[in-house]
mmCIF file with all atom_site columns, C-alpha atoms in Angstrom:
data_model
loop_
_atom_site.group_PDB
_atom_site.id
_atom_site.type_symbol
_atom_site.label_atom_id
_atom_site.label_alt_id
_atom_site.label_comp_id
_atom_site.label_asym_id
_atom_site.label_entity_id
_atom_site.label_seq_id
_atom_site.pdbx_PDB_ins_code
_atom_site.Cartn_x
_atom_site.Cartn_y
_atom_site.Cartn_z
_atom_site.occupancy
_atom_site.B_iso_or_equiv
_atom_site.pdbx_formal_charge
_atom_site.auth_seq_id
_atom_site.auth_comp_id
_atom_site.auth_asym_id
_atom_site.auth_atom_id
_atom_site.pdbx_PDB_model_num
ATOM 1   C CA . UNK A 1 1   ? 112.921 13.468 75.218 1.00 89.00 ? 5   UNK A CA 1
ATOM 2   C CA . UNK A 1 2   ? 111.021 14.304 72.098 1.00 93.00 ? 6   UNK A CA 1
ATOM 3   C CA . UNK A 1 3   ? 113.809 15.406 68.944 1.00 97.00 ? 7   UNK A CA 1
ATOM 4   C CA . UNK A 1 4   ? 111.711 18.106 66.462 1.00 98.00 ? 8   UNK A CA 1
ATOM 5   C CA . UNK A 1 5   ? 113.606 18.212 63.344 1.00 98.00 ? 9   UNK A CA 1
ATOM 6   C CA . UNK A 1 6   ? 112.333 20.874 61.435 1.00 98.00 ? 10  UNK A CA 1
ATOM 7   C CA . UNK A 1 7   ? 113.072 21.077 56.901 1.00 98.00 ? 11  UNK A CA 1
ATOM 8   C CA . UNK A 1 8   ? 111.505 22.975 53.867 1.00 98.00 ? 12  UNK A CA 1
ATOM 9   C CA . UNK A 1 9   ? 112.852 26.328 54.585 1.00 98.00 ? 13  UNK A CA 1
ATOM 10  C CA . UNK A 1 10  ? 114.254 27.997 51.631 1.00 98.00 ? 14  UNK A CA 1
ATOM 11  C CA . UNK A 1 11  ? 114.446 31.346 49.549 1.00 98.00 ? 15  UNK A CA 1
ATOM 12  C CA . UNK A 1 12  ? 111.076 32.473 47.385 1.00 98.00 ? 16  UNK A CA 1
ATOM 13  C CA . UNK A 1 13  ? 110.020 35.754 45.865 1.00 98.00 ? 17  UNK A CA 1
ATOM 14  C CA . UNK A 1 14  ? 107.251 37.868 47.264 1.00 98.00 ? 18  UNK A CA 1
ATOM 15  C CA . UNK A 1 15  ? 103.699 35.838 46.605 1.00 98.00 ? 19  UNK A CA 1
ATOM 16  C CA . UNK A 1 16  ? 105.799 32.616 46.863 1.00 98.00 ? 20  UNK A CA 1
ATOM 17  C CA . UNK A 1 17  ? 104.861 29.529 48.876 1.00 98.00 ? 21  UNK A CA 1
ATOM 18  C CA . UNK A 1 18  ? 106.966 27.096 50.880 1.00 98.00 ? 22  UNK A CA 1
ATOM 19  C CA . UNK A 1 19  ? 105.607 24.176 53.114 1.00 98.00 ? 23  UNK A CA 1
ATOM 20  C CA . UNK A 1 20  ? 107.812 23.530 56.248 1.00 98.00 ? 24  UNK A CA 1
ATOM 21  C CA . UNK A 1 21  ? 107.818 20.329 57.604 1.00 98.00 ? 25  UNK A CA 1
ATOM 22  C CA . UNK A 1 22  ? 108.447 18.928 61.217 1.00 98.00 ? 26  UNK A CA 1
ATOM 23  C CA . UNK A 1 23  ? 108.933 15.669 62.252 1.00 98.00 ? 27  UNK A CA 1
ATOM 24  C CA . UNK A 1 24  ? 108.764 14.150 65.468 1.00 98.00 ? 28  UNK A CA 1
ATOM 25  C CA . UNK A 1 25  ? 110.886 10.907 67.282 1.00 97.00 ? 29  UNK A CA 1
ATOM 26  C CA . UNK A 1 26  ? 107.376 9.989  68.748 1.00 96.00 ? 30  UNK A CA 1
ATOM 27  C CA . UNK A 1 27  ? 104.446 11.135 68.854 1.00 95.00 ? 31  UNK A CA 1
ATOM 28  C CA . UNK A 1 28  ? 103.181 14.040 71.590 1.00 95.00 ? 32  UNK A CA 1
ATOM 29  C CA . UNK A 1 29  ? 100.036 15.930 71.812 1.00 95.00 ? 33  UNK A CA 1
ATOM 30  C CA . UNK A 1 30  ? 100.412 19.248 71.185 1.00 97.00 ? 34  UNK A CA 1
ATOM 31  C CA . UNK A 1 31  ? 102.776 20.508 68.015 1.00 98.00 ? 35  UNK A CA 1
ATOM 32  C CA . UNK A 1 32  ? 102.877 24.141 66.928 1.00 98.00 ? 36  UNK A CA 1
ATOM 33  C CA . UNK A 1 33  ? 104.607 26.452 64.658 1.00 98.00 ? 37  UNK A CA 1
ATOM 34  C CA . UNK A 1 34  ? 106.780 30.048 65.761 1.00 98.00 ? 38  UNK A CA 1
ATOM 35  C CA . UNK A 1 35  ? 108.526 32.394 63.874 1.00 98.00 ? 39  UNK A CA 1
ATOM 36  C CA . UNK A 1 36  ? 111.533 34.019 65.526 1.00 97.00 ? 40  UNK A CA 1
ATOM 37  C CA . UNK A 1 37  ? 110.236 38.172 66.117 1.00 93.00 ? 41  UNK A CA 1
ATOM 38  C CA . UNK A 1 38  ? 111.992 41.026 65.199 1.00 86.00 ? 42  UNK A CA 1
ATOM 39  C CA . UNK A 1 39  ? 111.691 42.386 68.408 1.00 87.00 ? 43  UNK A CA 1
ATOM 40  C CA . UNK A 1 40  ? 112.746 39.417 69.863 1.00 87.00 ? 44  UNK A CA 1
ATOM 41  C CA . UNK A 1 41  ? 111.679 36.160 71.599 1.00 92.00 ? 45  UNK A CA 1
ATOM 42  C CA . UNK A 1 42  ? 109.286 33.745 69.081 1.00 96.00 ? 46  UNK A CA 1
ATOM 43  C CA . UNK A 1 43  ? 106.187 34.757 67.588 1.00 96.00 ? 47  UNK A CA 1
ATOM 44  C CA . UNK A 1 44  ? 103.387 31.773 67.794 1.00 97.00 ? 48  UNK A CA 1
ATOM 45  C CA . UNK A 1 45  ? 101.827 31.147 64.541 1.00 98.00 ? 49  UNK A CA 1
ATOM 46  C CA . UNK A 1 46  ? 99.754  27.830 65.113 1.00 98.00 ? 50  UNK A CA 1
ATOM 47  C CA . UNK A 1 47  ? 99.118  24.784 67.265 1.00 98.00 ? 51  UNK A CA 1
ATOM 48  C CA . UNK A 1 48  ? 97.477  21.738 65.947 1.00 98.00 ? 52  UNK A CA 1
ATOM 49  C CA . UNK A 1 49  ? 96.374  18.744 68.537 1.00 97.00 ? 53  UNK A CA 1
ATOM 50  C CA . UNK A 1 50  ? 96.402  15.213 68.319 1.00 95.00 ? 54  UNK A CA 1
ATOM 51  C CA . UNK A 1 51  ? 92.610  15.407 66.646 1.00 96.00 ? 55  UNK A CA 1
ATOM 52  C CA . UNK A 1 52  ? 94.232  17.559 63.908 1.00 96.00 ? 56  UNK A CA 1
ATOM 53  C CA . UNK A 1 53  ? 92.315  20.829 65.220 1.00 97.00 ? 57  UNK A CA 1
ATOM 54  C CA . UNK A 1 54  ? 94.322  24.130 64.538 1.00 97.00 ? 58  UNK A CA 1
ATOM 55  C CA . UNK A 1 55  ? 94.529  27.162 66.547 1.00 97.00 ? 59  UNK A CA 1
ATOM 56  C CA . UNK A 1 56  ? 95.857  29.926 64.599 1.00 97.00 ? 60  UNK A CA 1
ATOM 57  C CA . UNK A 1 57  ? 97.430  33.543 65.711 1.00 96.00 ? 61  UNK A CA 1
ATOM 58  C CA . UNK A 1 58  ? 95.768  36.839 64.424 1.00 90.00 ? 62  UNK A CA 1
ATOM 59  C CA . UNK A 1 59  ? 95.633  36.583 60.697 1.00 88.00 ? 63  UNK A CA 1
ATOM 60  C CA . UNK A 1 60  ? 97.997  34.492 59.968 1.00 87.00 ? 64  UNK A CA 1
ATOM 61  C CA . UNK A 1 61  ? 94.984  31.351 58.760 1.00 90.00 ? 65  UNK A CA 1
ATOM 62  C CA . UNK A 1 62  ? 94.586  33.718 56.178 1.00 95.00 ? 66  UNK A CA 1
ATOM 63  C CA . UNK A 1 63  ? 98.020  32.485 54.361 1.00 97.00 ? 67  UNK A CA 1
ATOM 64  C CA . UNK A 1 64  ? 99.211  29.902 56.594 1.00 98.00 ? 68  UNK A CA 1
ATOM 65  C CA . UNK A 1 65  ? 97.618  26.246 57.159 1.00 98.00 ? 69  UNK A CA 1
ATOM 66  C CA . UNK A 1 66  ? 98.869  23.771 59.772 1.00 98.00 ? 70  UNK A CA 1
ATOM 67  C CA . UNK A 1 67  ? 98.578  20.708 59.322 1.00 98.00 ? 71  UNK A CA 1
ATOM 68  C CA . UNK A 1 68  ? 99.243  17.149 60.704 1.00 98.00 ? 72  UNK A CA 1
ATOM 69  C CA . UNK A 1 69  ? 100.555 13.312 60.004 1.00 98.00 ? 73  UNK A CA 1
ATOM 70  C CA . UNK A 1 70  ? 100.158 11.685 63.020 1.00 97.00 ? 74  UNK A CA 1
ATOM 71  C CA . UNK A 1 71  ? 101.066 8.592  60.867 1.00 97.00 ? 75  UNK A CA 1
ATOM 72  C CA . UNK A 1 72  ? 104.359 9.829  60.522 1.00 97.00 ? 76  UNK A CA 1
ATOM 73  C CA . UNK A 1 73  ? 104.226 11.950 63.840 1.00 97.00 ? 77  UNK A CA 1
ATOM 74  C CA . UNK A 1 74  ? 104.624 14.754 61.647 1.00 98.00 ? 78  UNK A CA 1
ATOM 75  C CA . UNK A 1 75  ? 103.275 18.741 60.836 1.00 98.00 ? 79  UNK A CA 1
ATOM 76  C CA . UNK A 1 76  ? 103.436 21.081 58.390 1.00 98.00 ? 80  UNK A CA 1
ATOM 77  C CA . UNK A 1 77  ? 103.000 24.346 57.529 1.00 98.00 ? 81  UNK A CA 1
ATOM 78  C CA . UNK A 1 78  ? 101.897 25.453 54.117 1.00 98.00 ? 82  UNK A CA 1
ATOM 79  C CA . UNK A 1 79  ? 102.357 29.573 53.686 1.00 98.00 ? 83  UNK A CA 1
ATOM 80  C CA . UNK A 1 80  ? 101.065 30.956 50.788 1.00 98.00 ? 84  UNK A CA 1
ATOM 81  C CA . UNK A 1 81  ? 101.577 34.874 49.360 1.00 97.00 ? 85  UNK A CA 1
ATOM 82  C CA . UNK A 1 82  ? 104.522 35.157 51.338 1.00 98.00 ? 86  UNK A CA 1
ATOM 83  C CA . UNK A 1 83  ? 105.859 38.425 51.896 1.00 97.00 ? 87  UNK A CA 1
ATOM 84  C CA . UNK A 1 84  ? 108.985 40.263 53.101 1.00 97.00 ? 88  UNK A CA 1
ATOM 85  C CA . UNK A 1 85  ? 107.891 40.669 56.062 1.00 95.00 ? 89  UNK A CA 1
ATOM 86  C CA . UNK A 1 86  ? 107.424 36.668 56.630 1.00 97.00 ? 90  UNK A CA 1
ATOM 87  C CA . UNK A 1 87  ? 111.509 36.054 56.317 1.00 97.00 ? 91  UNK A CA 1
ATOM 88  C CA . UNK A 1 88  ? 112.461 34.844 59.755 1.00 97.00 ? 92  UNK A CA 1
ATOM 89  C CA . UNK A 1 89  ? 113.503 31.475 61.460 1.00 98.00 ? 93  UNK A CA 1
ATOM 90  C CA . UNK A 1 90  ? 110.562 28.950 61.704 1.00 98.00 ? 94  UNK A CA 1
ATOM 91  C CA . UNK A 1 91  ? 110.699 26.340 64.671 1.00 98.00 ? 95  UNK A CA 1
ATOM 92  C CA . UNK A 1 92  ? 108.697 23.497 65.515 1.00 98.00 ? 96  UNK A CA 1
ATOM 93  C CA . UNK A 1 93  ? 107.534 23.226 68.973 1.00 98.00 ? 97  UNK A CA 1
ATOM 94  C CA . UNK A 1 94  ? 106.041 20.300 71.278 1.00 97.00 ? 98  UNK A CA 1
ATOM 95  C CA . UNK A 1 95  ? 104.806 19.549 74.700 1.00 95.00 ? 99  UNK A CA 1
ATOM 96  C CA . UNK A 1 96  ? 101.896 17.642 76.611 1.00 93.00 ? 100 UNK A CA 1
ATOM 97  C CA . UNK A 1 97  ? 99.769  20.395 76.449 1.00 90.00 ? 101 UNK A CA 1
ATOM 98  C CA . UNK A 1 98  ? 96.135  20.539 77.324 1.00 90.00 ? 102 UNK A CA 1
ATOM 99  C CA . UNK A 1 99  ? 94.322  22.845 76.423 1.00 95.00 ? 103 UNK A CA 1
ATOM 100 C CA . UNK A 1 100 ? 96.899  22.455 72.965 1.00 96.00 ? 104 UNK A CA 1
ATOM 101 C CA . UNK A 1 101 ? 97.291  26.091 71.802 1.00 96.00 ? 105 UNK A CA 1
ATOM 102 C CA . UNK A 1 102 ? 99.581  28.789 71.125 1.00 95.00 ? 106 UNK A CA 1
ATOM 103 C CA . UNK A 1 103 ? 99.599  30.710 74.137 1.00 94.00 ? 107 UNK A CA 1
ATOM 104 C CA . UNK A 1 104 ? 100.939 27.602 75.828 1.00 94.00 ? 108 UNK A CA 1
ATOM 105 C CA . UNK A 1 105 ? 104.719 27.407 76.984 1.00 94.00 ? 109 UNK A CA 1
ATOM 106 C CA . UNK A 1 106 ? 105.720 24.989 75.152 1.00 96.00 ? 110 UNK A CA 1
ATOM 107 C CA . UNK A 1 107 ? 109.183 22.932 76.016 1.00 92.00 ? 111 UNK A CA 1
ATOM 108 C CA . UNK A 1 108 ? 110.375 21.452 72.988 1.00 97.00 ? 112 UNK A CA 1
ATOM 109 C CA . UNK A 1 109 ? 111.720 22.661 70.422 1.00 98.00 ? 113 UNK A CA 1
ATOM 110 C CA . UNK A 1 110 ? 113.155 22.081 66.588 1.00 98.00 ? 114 UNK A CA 1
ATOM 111 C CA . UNK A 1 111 ? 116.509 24.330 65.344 1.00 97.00 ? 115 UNK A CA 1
ATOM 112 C CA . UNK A 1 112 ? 114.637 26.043 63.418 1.00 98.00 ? 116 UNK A CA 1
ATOM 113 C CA . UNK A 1 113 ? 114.224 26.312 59.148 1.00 98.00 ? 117 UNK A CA 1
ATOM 114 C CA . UNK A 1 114 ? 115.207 29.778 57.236 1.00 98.00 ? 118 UNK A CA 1
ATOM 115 C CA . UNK A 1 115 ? 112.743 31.089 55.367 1.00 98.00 ? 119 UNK A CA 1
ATOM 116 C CA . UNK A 1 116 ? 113.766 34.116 53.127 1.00 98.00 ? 120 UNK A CA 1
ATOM 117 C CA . UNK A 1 117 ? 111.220 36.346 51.083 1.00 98.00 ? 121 UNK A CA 1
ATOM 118 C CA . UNK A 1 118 ? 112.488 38.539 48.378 1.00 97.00 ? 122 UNK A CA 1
ATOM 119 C CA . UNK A 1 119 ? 110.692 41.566 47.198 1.00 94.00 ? 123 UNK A CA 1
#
């Protein structure tokens, strides 16, 4: 089974930017980025497929850009002007997914990276 090992979590001030990086044991189609909710259960951010096309949630393209190594079986996730409101767990997720997007249930998954935004 595909190992996601998520890094490049870490503690910024408000307007900050961090890039998270996962990396893959092979490579697989589909790779995405989720934030863990407040209310609970994961919040999708962004897919990217194995032709480097991202899908992004809402208005999150608007900060956040997804991107992909497939070199290196590898994705990242550059956030930029990040806010209070963006400290949560980040986890990689994979799967064999076609149609590759984030509204896919995805079966994979990284341990997460802690990303903390102070004010």
């Amino acid at each position: 089974q595909v190992q996601l090992v998520e890094s490049g979590g870490g503690s910024v001030q408000t307007g900050g930017s961090l890039r998270l990086t996962c990396k893959a044991s092979e490579s697989i189609l589909c790779m995405a980025w989720f934030r863990q909710s407040p209310h609970g259960g994961r919040e999708a951010l962004a897919t990217i497929d194995g032709l480097k096309s991202p899908t992004y949630v809402g208005s999150v393209a608007t900060r956040f850009t997804i991107s992909r190594d497939n070199d290196k079986n590898t994705i990242y996730l550059q956030m930029n002007n990040l806010r209070p409101g963006d400290t949560s767990m980040y986890y990689c997720a994979a799967g064999t997914l076609v149609p590759c997007n984030p509204w896919r249930k995805f079966d994979t998954w990284g341990q997460g990276t802690q990303v903390n935004v102070s004010s």
